[in-house]
Coordinates of C-alpha atoms (C1' of nucleotides) in Angstrom, one line a residue:
Chain A
M1 CA -23.0 -50.7 -62.6
T2 CA -19.0 -51.4 -61.7
V3 CA -18.7 -53.2 -58.2
F4 CA -15.1 -52.9 -56.4
Y5 CA -14.6 -54.8 -53.8
E6 CA -12.2 -54.3 -51.0
Y7 CA -10.2 -57.4 -49.8
K8 CA -11.4 -57.1 -46.5
R9 CA -15.1 -57.9 -48.1
I10 CA -14.4 -60.7 -50.2
T11 CA -11.5 -62.7 -49.0
T12 CA -14.1 -63.9 -46.4
K13 CA -17.3 -64.7 -48.5
K14 CA -17.4 -67.9 -50.3
N15 CA -20.9 -66.8 -52.0
L16 CA -18.6 -64.5 -54.3
I17 CA -16.8 -68.0 -55.8
F18 CA -16.7 -67.9 -59.7
Q19 CA -18.5 -64.1 -59.5
E20 CA -16.1 -61.3 -61.6
V21 CA -14.9 -58.8 -59.0
I22 CA -12.8 -56.1 -59.7
V23 CA -10.3 -55.0 -57.0
N24 CA -8.0 -52.1 -56.3
G25 CA -4.6 -52.2 -54.4
W26 CA -0.6 -51.7 -54.3
V27 CA 1.3 -54.3 -55.4
R28 CA 3.4 -55.7 -52.5
Y29 CA 5.6 -58.1 -55.0
F30 CA 5.3 -59.9 -58.2
R31 CA 6.2 -63.7 -58.2
S32 CA 7.2 -65.9 -60.6
N33 CA 6.0 -63.5 -63.4
R34 CA 2.4 -64.9 -62.5
F35 CA 1.4 -64.3 -59.1
I36 CA 0.9 -60.3 -58.4
I37 CA 0.4 -60.0 -54.6
M38 CA -1.5 -56.9 -53.8
N39 CA -2.8 -55.5 -50.7
D40 CA -5.7 -52.4 -50.4
G41 CA -5.2 -51.8 -46.4
S42 CA -8.5 -52.5 -45.9
T43 CA -6.8 -55.9 -43.7
L44 CA -3.9 -57.2 -43.3
K45 CA -4.5 -60.0 -45.8
D46 CA -2.7 -59.9 -49.3
L47 CA -4.8 -60.6 -52.1
Q48 CA -3.1 -63.0 -55.1
I49 CA -3.6 -62.3 -58.4
I50 CA -3.3 -64.7 -60.9
V51 CA -1.7 -64.0 -64.3
M52 CA -2.2 -66.4 -67.3
E53 CA 1.1 -65.3 -69.1
S54 CA -0.5 -66.2 -73.0
N55 CA -3.3 -63.5 -72.0
F56 CA -1.3 -60.5 -71.7
S57 CA 1.6 -58.5 -73.5
K58 CA 5.2 -58.7 -72.1
E59 CA 5.2 -54.8 -72.2
L60 CA 2.4 -54.8 -69.7
L61 CA 3.8 -57.3 -67.4
K62 CA 7.2 -55.4 -67.4
K63 CA 5.4 -52.3 -66.2
I64 CA 3.8 -54.3 -63.0
T65 CA 6.6 -54.0 -60.2
I66 CA 6.7 -53.3 -56.5
G67 CA 4.7 -50.3 -55.2
I68 CA 2.7 -49.8 -58.3
A69 CA -1.1 -49.4 -57.9
L70 CA -3.4 -51.5 -60.1
Q71 CA -7.1 -52.3 -61.0
I72 CA -8.0 -56.0 -61.8
R73 CA -10.8 -57.2 -63.4
G74 CA -11.1 -61.0 -62.9
I75 CA -12.9 -64.3 -61.6
F76 CA -12.5 -64.8 -57.9
T77 CA -11.7 -68.2 -57.4
E78 CA -10.5 -70.7 -54.8
S79 CA -7.0 -71.2 -54.7
T80 CA -5.2 -74.2 -54.9
G81 CA -2.0 -72.6 -53.3
K82 CA -1.9 -73.3 -49.5
K83 CA -1.5 -70.1 -47.9
Q84 CA -4.7 -68.2 -48.8
L85 CA -8.3 -69.7 -49.3
A86 CA -9.3 -67.8 -52.7
E87 CA -7.6 -65.9 -55.1
V88 CA -8.6 -63.9 -58.8
I89 CA -7.7 -65.0 -61.8
S90 CA -7.0 -61.7 -64.0
T91 CA -8.7 -60.9 -67.3
V92 CA -8.1 -57.0 -67.3
I93 CA -5.1 -55.6 -65.6
Q94 CA -5.0 -51.5 -65.4
I95 CA -2.2 -49.8 -64.6
Y96 CA -2.7 -46.7 -62.8
N97 CA 0.6 -44.8 -63.0
K98 CA 4.1 -45.7 -64.0
V99 CA 6.5 -46.3 -61.1
S100 CA 10.1 -45.6 -61.6
V101 CA 12.2 -48.9 -60.4
S102 CA 15.1 -47.5 -59.4
E103 CA 13.3 -44.6 -57.1
I104 CA 11.3 -47.3 -55.5
N105 CA 14.2 -49.5 -54.9
K106 CA 15.2 -46.4 -52.2
T107 CA 11.9 -46.5 -50.5
I108 CA 10.8 -48.8 -47.6
L109 CA 8.7 -50.5 -50.2
Q110 CA 11.0 -52.8 -51.0
P111 CA 9.7 -56.0 -49.4
K112 CA 12.4 -56.5 -46.7
F113 CA 12.6 -55.9 -43.2
H114 CA 13.4 -52.3 -42.7
K115 CA 14.3 -50.8 -38.7
P116 CA 11.4 -48.6 -37.2
E117 CA 13.9 -45.6 -37.6
T118 CA 13.9 -46.4 -41.4
L119 CA 9.8 -46.4 -41.4
R120 CA 10.1 -43.4 -39.7
D121 CA 12.2 -41.7 -42.2
Q122 CA 9.6 -42.3 -44.8
A123 CA 6.4 -41.5 -42.7
H124 CA 4.4 -40.9 -45.6
L125 CA 5.0 -44.6 -47.2
R126 CA 4.9 -46.8 -43.9
F127 CA 1.3 -46.7 -44.4
R128 CA 1.9 -49.7 -47.1
T129 CA 3.7 -51.8 -44.8
K130 CA 2.2 -54.6 -42.7
L131 CA 3.2 -53.5 -39.5
F132 CA 2.2 -50.0 -39.7
S133 CA -1.3 -50.8 -41.3
S134 CA -1.7 -53.1 -38.7
I135 CA -1.1 -50.5 -35.8
M136 CA -3.4 -48.2 -38.0
R137 CA -6.1 -50.6 -37.9
I138 CA -5.9 -51.0 -34.2
R139 CA -5.4 -47.4 -33.5
H140 CA -8.7 -46.5 -35.4
Q141 CA -10.6 -49.3 -33.9
L142 CA -9.5 -48.0 -30.3
S143 CA -10.6 -44.5 -31.3
F144 CA -14.2 -45.8 -32.4
C145 CA -14.6 -47.6 -29.1
A146 CA -13.7 -44.6 -27.1
H147 CA -16.7 -42.9 -28.4
E148 CA -19.0 -46.2 -28.2
Y149 CA -18.1 -46.5 -24.6
F150 CA -19.0 -43.2 -24.0
Y151 CA -22.2 -42.8 -26.1
Y152 CA -23.8 -45.8 -24.1
Q153 CA -22.8 -44.7 -21.0
G154 CA -24.5 -41.2 -21.7
F155 CA -21.4 -39.0 -22.2
F156 CA -21.6 -35.9 -24.1
Y157 CA -18.5 -35.6 -26.6
I158 CA -17.5 -31.6 -25.8
H159 CA -14.8 -29.9 -28.3
T160 CA -12.7 -27.8 -26.0
P161 CA -10.8 -25.4 -27.3
I162 CA -7.0 -26.2 -28.9
I163 CA -5.9 -22.6 -29.0
T164 CA -6.2 -21.6 -25.2
S165 CA -4.9 -18.5 -22.6
S166 CA -4.7 -20.7 -19.4
D167 CA -2.0 -23.2 -18.7
A168 CA -4.1 -26.0 -17.0
E169 CA -1.5 -28.4 -15.6
G170 CA 1.0 -25.8 -14.5
V171 CA 3.0 -27.8 -16.7
G172 CA 6.3 -26.3 -18.2
G173 CA 6.7 -25.6 -21.7
M174 CA 3.6 -24.4 -23.9
F175 CA 3.5 -23.7 -27.6
K176 CA 3.0 -20.0 -28.0
V177 CA 0.4 -18.9 -30.9
T178 CA 0.8 -15.6 -32.4
I179 CA 0.3 -13.8 -35.5
F180 CA 3.5 -11.6 -34.6
N181 CA 6.2 -10.9 -37.4
L182 CA 9.3 -12.4 -35.1
N183 CA 11.7 -10.0 -36.4
D184 CA 9.3 -6.7 -35.7
L185 CA 7.4 -7.3 -32.3
P186 CA 5.1 -4.4 -31.6
K187 CA 6.9 -2.9 -28.2
D188 CA 4.8 -0.8 -25.8
D189 CA 6.3 2.3 -24.0
Q190 CA 8.1 0.3 -21.8
Q191 CA 9.9 -1.7 -24.6
Y192 CA 7.9 -5.0 -23.6
I193 CA 5.9 -6.8 -26.0
D194 CA 2.6 -5.5 -26.7
H195 CA 0.4 -8.5 -26.5
T196 CA -3.1 -6.4 -27.0
K197 CA -1.9 -6.2 -30.4
D198 CA -1.7 -9.7 -31.2
F199 CA -4.5 -11.5 -32.8
F200 CA -6.6 -12.5 -29.4
G201 CA -5.3 -9.4 -27.6
H202 CA -3.6 -11.4 -25.0
E203 CA -1.2 -14.4 -25.0
T204 CA -2.0 -17.6 -26.3
Y205 CA -0.8 -21.2 -26.3
L206 CA -1.7 -24.5 -27.8
S207 CA -3.8 -26.4 -25.1
V208 CA -2.0 -28.9 -22.8
S209 CA -5.6 -30.2 -21.5
G210 CA -9.0 -29.7 -22.0
Q211 CA -9.9 -30.5 -18.3
L212 CA -10.6 -27.3 -17.2
E213 CA -13.2 -26.0 -20.1
G214 CA -14.0 -30.0 -19.7
E215 CA -14.9 -29.1 -15.9
T216 CA -17.3 -26.3 -16.7
A217 CA -19.0 -28.7 -19.4
A218 CA -19.5 -31.5 -17.1
L219 CA -21.3 -29.3 -13.9
S220 CA -23.8 -28.4 -16.4
L221 CA -24.1 -31.6 -18.6
G222 CA -23.3 -34.3 -15.9
Q223 CA -21.0 -36.3 -18.1
I224 CA -18.8 -35.5 -20.6
Y225 CA -15.7 -36.3 -22.6
T226 CA -13.2 -34.9 -24.3
F227 CA -10.9 -36.5 -27.1
G228 CA -8.5 -34.3 -29.3
P229 CA -4.9 -33.4 -29.6
T230 CA -2.8 -32.1 -26.9
F231 CA 0.7 -29.9 -27.1
R232 CA 3.5 -30.0 -24.6
A233 CA 6.7 -28.0 -25.7
E234 CA 9.1 -30.2 -23.1
N235 CA 12.3 -31.3 -24.3
S236 CA 11.6 -34.8 -23.8
N237 CA 13.2 -37.3 -25.5
T238 CA 12.0 -40.9 -24.7
L239 CA 10.1 -43.8 -26.0
R240 CA 6.9 -42.5 -24.7
H241 CA 6.3 -38.8 -25.2
L242 CA 5.6 -36.7 -28.0
S243 CA 4.9 -33.2 -28.5
E244 CA 1.8 -33.4 -29.8
F245 CA -0.6 -36.6 -28.7
W246 CA -4.0 -37.6 -28.1
M247 CA -5.9 -37.5 -25.1
I248 CA -9.1 -38.6 -23.7
E249 CA -10.4 -36.7 -20.7
P250 CA -13.5 -37.6 -19.0
E251 CA -14.9 -35.4 -16.5
I252 CA -18.1 -36.5 -14.4
A253 CA -20.1 -34.4 -12.1
F254 CA -21.2 -35.9 -8.6
Y255 CA -18.4 -38.4 -8.9
E256 CA -16.1 -38.8 -6.0
I257 CA -12.6 -40.7 -6.3
T258 CA -13.6 -43.9 -5.9
D259 CA -16.4 -43.7 -9.1
N260 CA -13.5 -42.1 -10.8
M261 CA -11.4 -45.3 -10.5
N262 CA -14.0 -47.7 -11.3
L263 CA -14.7 -45.5 -14.5
A264 CA -10.7 -45.5 -15.7
E265 CA -10.7 -49.6 -14.8
D266 CA -13.9 -50.2 -16.8
I267 CA -13.2 -48.2 -19.8
L268 CA -9.3 -49.7 -20.1
N269 CA -10.8 -52.9 -19.8
Y270 CA -13.7 -52.6 -22.3
F271 CA -10.9 -51.1 -24.6
L272 CA -8.7 -54.4 -24.2
I273 CA -11.6 -56.6 -24.3
K274 CA -13.1 -55.0 -27.7
I275 CA -9.6 -54.7 -29.5
L276 CA -9.1 -58.1 -28.6
K277 CA -12.1 -59.0 -30.2
R278 CA -12.2 -57.0 -33.3
C279 CA -8.7 -56.8 -34.3
K280 CA -7.7 -60.4 -33.7
E281 CA -6.0 -60.8 -37.0
D282 CA -3.7 -57.8 -36.5
I283 CA -3.2 -58.5 -33.0
Y284 CA -2.0 -62.0 -34.1
Y285 CA 0.5 -60.5 -36.2
L286 CA 2.1 -58.2 -34.0
K287 CA 2.2 -61.1 -31.8
S288 CA 4.5 -62.7 -34.4
K289 CA 6.9 -59.4 -33.6
E290 CA 6.5 -59.6 -29.8
D291 CA 6.2 -62.9 -27.8
M292 CA 4.4 -61.8 -24.6
L293 CA 2.0 -59.5 -26.3
L294 CA -1.3 -61.5 -25.8
E295 CA -0.4 -62.3 -22.3
R296 CA 0.3 -58.7 -21.4
L297 CA -3.4 -57.4 -22.6
Q298 CA -5.0 -60.5 -20.9
L299 CA -3.4 -60.0 -17.5
I300 CA -4.9 -56.5 -18.0
V301 CA -8.0 -58.1 -18.7
D302 CA -7.9 -61.1 -16.2
N303 CA -7.1 -58.9 -13.0
S304 CA -8.6 -56.0 -11.1
F305 CA -6.4 -53.2 -10.8
C306 CA -4.3 -52.7 -7.5
R307 CA -5.4 -49.8 -5.9
I308 CA -2.9 -48.6 -3.2
S309 CA -2.2 -45.3 -1.8
Y310 CA 1.4 -43.3 -2.4
T311 CA 1.7 -43.9 1.7
E312 CA 1.5 -47.4 1.0
A313 CA 3.5 -47.4 -1.9
I314 CA 6.4 -45.4 -0.3
T315 CA 6.0 -48.3 2.7
I316 CA 6.8 -51.2 0.2
L317 CA 9.2 -49.6 -1.6
T318 CA 11.4 -48.6 1.4
S319 CA 11.5 -52.2 2.6
Q320 CA 13.0 -53.3 -1.0
P321 CA 16.8 -53.7 -1.0
K322 CA 16.6 -53.9 -4.8
I323 CA 15.8 -50.2 -5.0
K324 CA 18.7 -48.1 -6.0
H325 CA 17.3 -44.3 -5.7
T326 CA 16.6 -43.5 -2.0
I327 CA 12.9 -43.1 -1.0
H328 CA 10.9 -40.9 1.7
W329 CA 7.7 -39.7 2.2
G330 CA 6.9 -36.7 -0.1
I331 CA 9.2 -37.6 -3.0
D332 CA 7.9 -38.1 -6.4
L333 CA 8.0 -41.7 -7.2
L334 CA 10.9 -42.2 -10.0
S335 CA 10.0 -44.6 -12.9
E336 CA 12.3 -47.4 -11.5
H337 CA 9.9 -47.2 -8.3
E338 CA 6.7 -47.0 -10.4
R339 CA 8.3 -50.1 -12.6
Y340 CA 8.6 -52.1 -9.3
L341 CA 5.2 -51.6 -8.2
V342 CA 3.8 -53.1 -11.4
E343 CA 6.0 -55.9 -11.2
H344 CA 5.6 -56.4 -7.6
F345 CA 1.9 -56.8 -7.7
C346 CA 2.0 -58.3 -11.4
R347 CA -1.0 -55.9 -12.4
P348 CA -1.7 -52.5 -13.2
I349 CA -1.6 -50.3 -10.3
I350 CA -3.9 -47.6 -9.2
L351 CA -1.8 -45.2 -7.1
L352 CA -3.9 -42.8 -4.8
D353 CA -4.0 -39.7 -2.4
A354 CA -0.5 -37.9 -3.6
P355 CA 1.2 -35.7 -1.5
A356 CA -0.3 -32.1 -2.4
E357 CA 3.0 -30.5 -2.9
G358 CA 3.9 -31.1 -6.4
K359 CA 0.4 -31.9 -7.8
A360 CA -1.6 -29.6 -9.8
F361 CA -3.9 -26.9 -7.7
Y362 CA -7.1 -28.2 -8.9
M363 CA -7.0 -31.4 -7.0
R364 CA -9.2 -31.9 -3.7
L365 CA -7.3 -31.9 -0.7
N366 CA -7.7 -34.9 1.5
D367 CA -8.9 -34.5 5.1
D368 CA -5.4 -35.3 6.5
E369 CA -4.4 -31.6 4.9
K370 CA -0.9 -33.2 3.2
T371 CA -2.3 -35.2 0.6
V372 CA -4.7 -34.7 -3.0
S373 CA -7.2 -37.1 -3.9
S374 CA -5.3 -37.9 -7.0
M375 CA -5.0 -41.5 -8.7
D376 CA -2.3 -42.4 -11.2
I377 CA -2.8 -45.6 -13.4
L378 CA 0.8 -47.2 -14.0
F379 CA 0.5 -50.1 -16.7
P380 CA 3.4 -52.3 -17.4
R381 CA 5.9 -51.0 -19.9
I382 CA 4.4 -47.8 -20.9
G383 CA 4.4 -46.6 -17.0
E384 CA 1.5 -43.7 -16.6
V385 CA -1.5 -44.0 -19.0
I386 CA -4.0 -42.2 -16.9
G387 CA -3.7 -39.4 -14.5
G388 CA -6.6 -37.9 -12.7
S389 CA -8.4 -36.9 -9.7
Q390 CA -11.2 -35.7 -7.8
R391 CA -11.2 -32.0 -8.4
E392 CA -11.3 -29.5 -5.2
E393 CA -15.1 -28.0 -5.5
R394 CA -14.5 -26.3 -2.3
Y395 CA -14.2 -22.5 -3.7
E396 CA -12.0 -21.5 -0.2
L397 CA -9.8 -24.0 -0.5
L398 CA -9.2 -23.8 -4.2
L399 CA -8.3 -20.0 -4.1
N400 CA -6.0 -20.7 -1.2
R401 CA -4.5 -23.6 -3.0
M402 CA -3.9 -21.3 -6.0
Q403 CA -2.5 -18.6 -3.9
T404 CA 0.1 -21.0 -2.3
L405 CA 1.4 -21.8 -5.9
D406 CA 1.5 -18.4 -7.0
I407 CA -0.8 -18.7 -9.8
Y408 CA -2.2 -15.9 -10.8
E409 CA -6.1 -16.3 -10.2
K410 CA -7.5 -13.4 -12.7
P411 CA -7.5 -15.5 -15.7
Y412 CA -9.1 -18.4 -14.2
W413 CA -12.2 -16.3 -13.0
W414 CA -14.5 -18.6 -15.0
Y415 CA -12.8 -21.6 -13.7
L416 CA -13.4 -20.3 -9.9
D417 CA -17.0 -19.2 -11.2
T418 CA -18.1 -22.8 -11.6
R419 CA -17.0 -23.0 -7.4
R420 CA -19.7 -20.3 -6.8
F421 CA -22.6 -21.0 -8.7
G422 CA -23.8 -24.8 -7.7
S423 CA -20.4 -26.5 -6.9
V424 CA -20.4 -30.1 -6.2
P425 CA -17.6 -32.9 -5.9
H426 CA -16.5 -34.0 -9.5
S427 CA -13.7 -36.1 -10.9
G428 CA -11.7 -36.9 -14.1
F429 CA -8.9 -38.4 -15.7
G430 CA -6.8 -38.1 -18.7
L431 CA -6.0 -40.9 -20.7
G432 CA -3.1 -41.1 -22.7
F433 CA -4.5 -42.3 -26.2
D434 CA -1.1 -43.0 -27.8
R435 CA 0.4 -44.7 -24.8
L436 CA -2.5 -47.2 -24.7
V437 CA -1.8 -47.7 -28.2
Q438 CA 1.5 -48.3 -27.7
F439 CA 1.0 -50.8 -25.2
I440 CA -2.0 -52.8 -27.1
T441 CA 0.3 -53.1 -30.2
G442 CA 3.4 -54.1 -28.2
I443 CA 5.5 -51.4 -30.1
L444 CA 8.3 -50.0 -28.2
N445 CA 8.5 -46.4 -29.3
I446 CA 5.5 -43.9 -29.1
R447 CA 6.6 -42.7 -32.5
D448 CA 5.8 -45.6 -34.2
I449 CA 2.3 -45.8 -33.4
I450 CA 1.2 -42.0 -34.5
P451 CA 0.8 -41.4 -38.2
F452 CA 3.2 -38.0 -38.2
P453 CA 4.8 -38.1 -34.5
R454 CA 5.8 -34.3 -33.4
T455 CA 8.7 -34.7 -30.9
P456 CA 12.0 -32.1 -30.2
K457 CA 13.3 -31.4 -33.5
N458 CA 11.2 -33.6 -35.6
A459 CA 8.3 -32.0 -37.3
E460 CA 9.2 -33.0 -41.3
F461 CA 5.9 -34.4 -42.4
Chain B
rU1 C1' 18.4 -30.8 -20.8
rC2 C1' 22.1 -34.6 -18.8
rC3 C1' 25.1 -39.5 -19.2
rC4 C1' 26.1 -43.6 -22.7
rU5 C1' 26.4 -45.2 -27.7
rA6 C1' 25.9 -45.3 -32.7
rA7 C1' 26.3 -43.0 -38.1
rU8 C1' 29.8 -47.6 -44.2
rA9 C1' 25.9 -49.8 -51.2
rG10 C1' 18.7 -49.1 -52.0
rC11 C1' 18.0 -52.2 -47.1
rU12 C1' 20.1 -55.3 -42.8
rC13 C1' 25.4 -55.6 -41.6
rA14 C1' 31.0 -57.5 -41.3
rG15 C1' 35.3 -53.9 -41.4
rU16 C1' 37.2 -49.4 -36.7
rU17 C1' 40.3 -52.3 -30.9
rU18 C1' 46.1 -52.3 -33.6
rG19 C1' 45.7 -46.2 -39.6
rG20 C1' 48.8 -49.3 -45.1
rU21 C1' 47.3 -50.4 -51.9
rU22 C1' 41.7 -51.4 -55.2
rA23 C1' 35.9 -50.9 -48.8
rG24 C1' 33.0 -56.4 -48.1
rA25 C1' 28.7 -59.8 -47.6
rG26 C1' 23.3 -61.3 -47.7
rC27 C1' 18.8 -59.6 -49.7
rA28 C1' 16.9 -55.6 -53.0
rU29 C1' 17.7 -54.0 -58.5
rU30 C1' 19.3 -54.8 -64.0
rU31 C1' 19.7 -59.1 -67.4
rG32 C1' 18.6 -64.1 -68.9
rA33 C1' 16.1 -68.9 -67.6
rC34 C1' 12.1 -71.3 -65.4
rU35 C1' 6.6 -70.8 -64.7
rG36 C1' 1.0 -73.1 -59.4
rU37 C1' 4.7 -69.5 -56.6
rU38 C1' 3.7 -67.9 -51.1
rA39 C1' 9.9 -62.3 -49.6
rA40 C1' 10.1 -68.7 -55.3
rU41 C1' 14.7 -70.8 -57.6
rC42 C1' 19.2 -70.9 -60.6
rA43 C1' 23.0 -67.8 -63.4
rA44 C1' 25.5 -63.1 -64.6
rA45 C1' 25.8 -57.2 -64.1
rG46 C1' 26.0 -52.6 -61.8
rU47 C1' 25.9 -50.5 -57.1
rG48 C1' 29.9 -46.2 -51.8
rU49 C1' 31.1 -38.1 -50.7
rC50 C1' 32.3 -44.7 -45.0
rA51 C1' 26.7 -38.6 -41.6
rC52 C1' 29.0 -33.3 -41.9
rA53 C1' 33.2 -29.8 -40.9
rG54 C1' 37.8 -29.4 -39.3
rG55 C1' 42.7 -31.5 -37.6
rU56 C1' 47.6 -35.0 -37.0
rC57 C1' 49.8 -38.1 -40.5
rC58 C1' 54.0 -40.2 -46.0
rG59 C1' 49.2 -42.3 -45.5
rA60 C1' 42.3 -41.9 -42.0
rA61 C1' 36.0 -45.2 -42.8
rU62 C1' 39.8 -46.3 -38.8
rC63 C1' 43.1 -41.5 -34.4
rC64 C1' 41.8 -36.6 -32.2
rU65 C1' 38.1 -32.0 -32.0
rG66 C1' 33.7 -30.0 -33.1
rU67 C1' 28.5 -30.2 -35.5
rU68 C1' 24.2 -32.8 -36.9
rU69 C1' 21.1 -37.0 -36.6
rG70 C1' 19.3 -41.9 -34.4
rG71 C1' 19.4 -45.5 -30.5
rG72 C1' 19.5 -46.8 -24.9
rG73 C1' 19.3 -44.6 -19.7
rA74 C1' 17.3 -40.5 -16.8
rG75 C1' 14.4 -36.6 -15.8
rC76 C1' 9.5 -34.0 -16.9
rC77 C1' 4.5 -36.4 -18.1
rA78 C1' -0.5 -38.6 -20.5

RNA sequence: UCCCUAAUAGCUCAGUUUGGUUAGAGCAUUUGACUGUUAAUCAAAGUGUCACAGGUCCGAAUCCUGUUUGGGGAGCCA
C-alpha cells in the first residue's frame, strides 16, 4: 500500500529515517538545480528534496518551477544542511501538471515580499504563502478551541437561522433576501411592493445576530452557543469591520451579568493559552513580522480584566487633559476613549452598565433606571471584541422598552413569549471571531485574516 | 458616508515639488556557468496603456477637472 506523508508528520519523526516515503506538495523554489523546496500546507516548515542530477533527465528538471505540484518518492534522511534536520533524497519525481512560467511570474507565488493588498488581490493563491497559511492554521485551531471549550463546559451548539425576518440589534444595514426580479417587482393595489408574493411571504434578511433565537434555545436547554456567519450591510471602511464575519454567541439561562463576565474572561483566556501552546510555530513566525506580538498575548493571559462601569470610565476620562473629544455622561464612548482606557489600565477592559439610551432593547434595565446591564470587552488594537449583556427577563419592562424605541412588537411575539412562560434571568454575548484572530495573529487589517473578505465594494472571490 | 493620501515593469520602489528629447533601480523571469544550497552565486538579455476619461500647453508620468480602486484617520459595531 502506498503511504502518503504529510510534512507535519514526517518532519518530527526520527524513526522514519532511512525509510522510503512518498510526499506531495507545491514547489516554493528550486535552488541550485539540486534542492527542491516544497510545502504541503500541513505545517509552516518546508521540506527539502534532494535531486541527484544524474538520476533525472534535463527535460524533467527544467519543468520543475515555482508553483508546480509534485509527488516525490524518496528516502527520508538526516540533512547535512543547517536549516533542517531531515530531508528527502528523491528517487522518483512525478509532475502533476505543467505550469506556465510567464503566467506564474504574474502571481504572488514568486518567493518575494508582497504587500498585504497584493496578496488580497489574489485571494485564491494567498493560501500558499507562509503568512496566510500560518493565519489559516491558527484560525482553524481557534474554531476548534471554541467548540472544545463549550463541549467540555456542557454547552449545546445551536444552529440559528441565517435567513431571518427580525432585526436583532436594531443596527442599521441588513442585506435583503428575495427571489424577486428587481426589474419587475410585483405591486399591490397601492403600488407598494407586494412582499406576500416573495419566497417566504414576507420580507427577509441575512441575520445580523443569532441572539434572539439563541435566547429561546437557552431558555429550554440551559447553556447554548452559536458559531456562524453574520452579515452587516453597513458602509464601514475600517481595519476591523467586515460585511460578512463570524461570531460566537453563548447564551446562558440563570446567568447574571457577573457570571457572564466570568465566562467571557475565561473563554478568552482559554483561547489564548491553547493557541500559544498548539500553534507555537505559526505564532513565532508571525512574531517575526510583529515584534510585540507575544508580549501582547501574554498580557491578556497574565492579567485579570479590569472591570469598570461606564460612569467610572467617564469620571476617569473627564479628568484627562489628553483627551481631545469633549466628554460627558450619556455619550457613546469614541474609539479615542476606548483606546485611552485600555492603555491607562494596561489590560483588557470590561466596560459595564452603559446608558440605556442607545443600547439594544433586550438589555436588562438596572435599578437606577438610567443604565442597562451591558458589558463590552475592549482589547488593545482591535477595540471591542465582545459585546453582551444580561437580558431583560421582565415581560412588562421589555415591552415598555420596545414601545419607547418604536419597535413594532408583533413580529417578536415568539421572543416575547419566552418572557411569559417561565422567564428567568439569563445572559449572553457576541464574540467577534475574526477580530480575535486579528488580535492573536497581530495582523493590522481584518481583511487579511479571513479567506475571502466581504467589505463594501468587494466580493470578487 | 466624511477627511487626508496614493496609483509608474510580474513584485518592491525612485522619478512628480520646478512640464522638456529614448521613464530608471533591485528582485523575479529568460539564456549560460556552477552544483550541499538555505529567498545560492556569477555573466548576459528581454520587460511599461506611468489606474481610467477629459482638459491646459509647442510639449504631460509630472499641472487642472472628474471617475475608479487602494492605504491612513473618523463614524457605525463584533
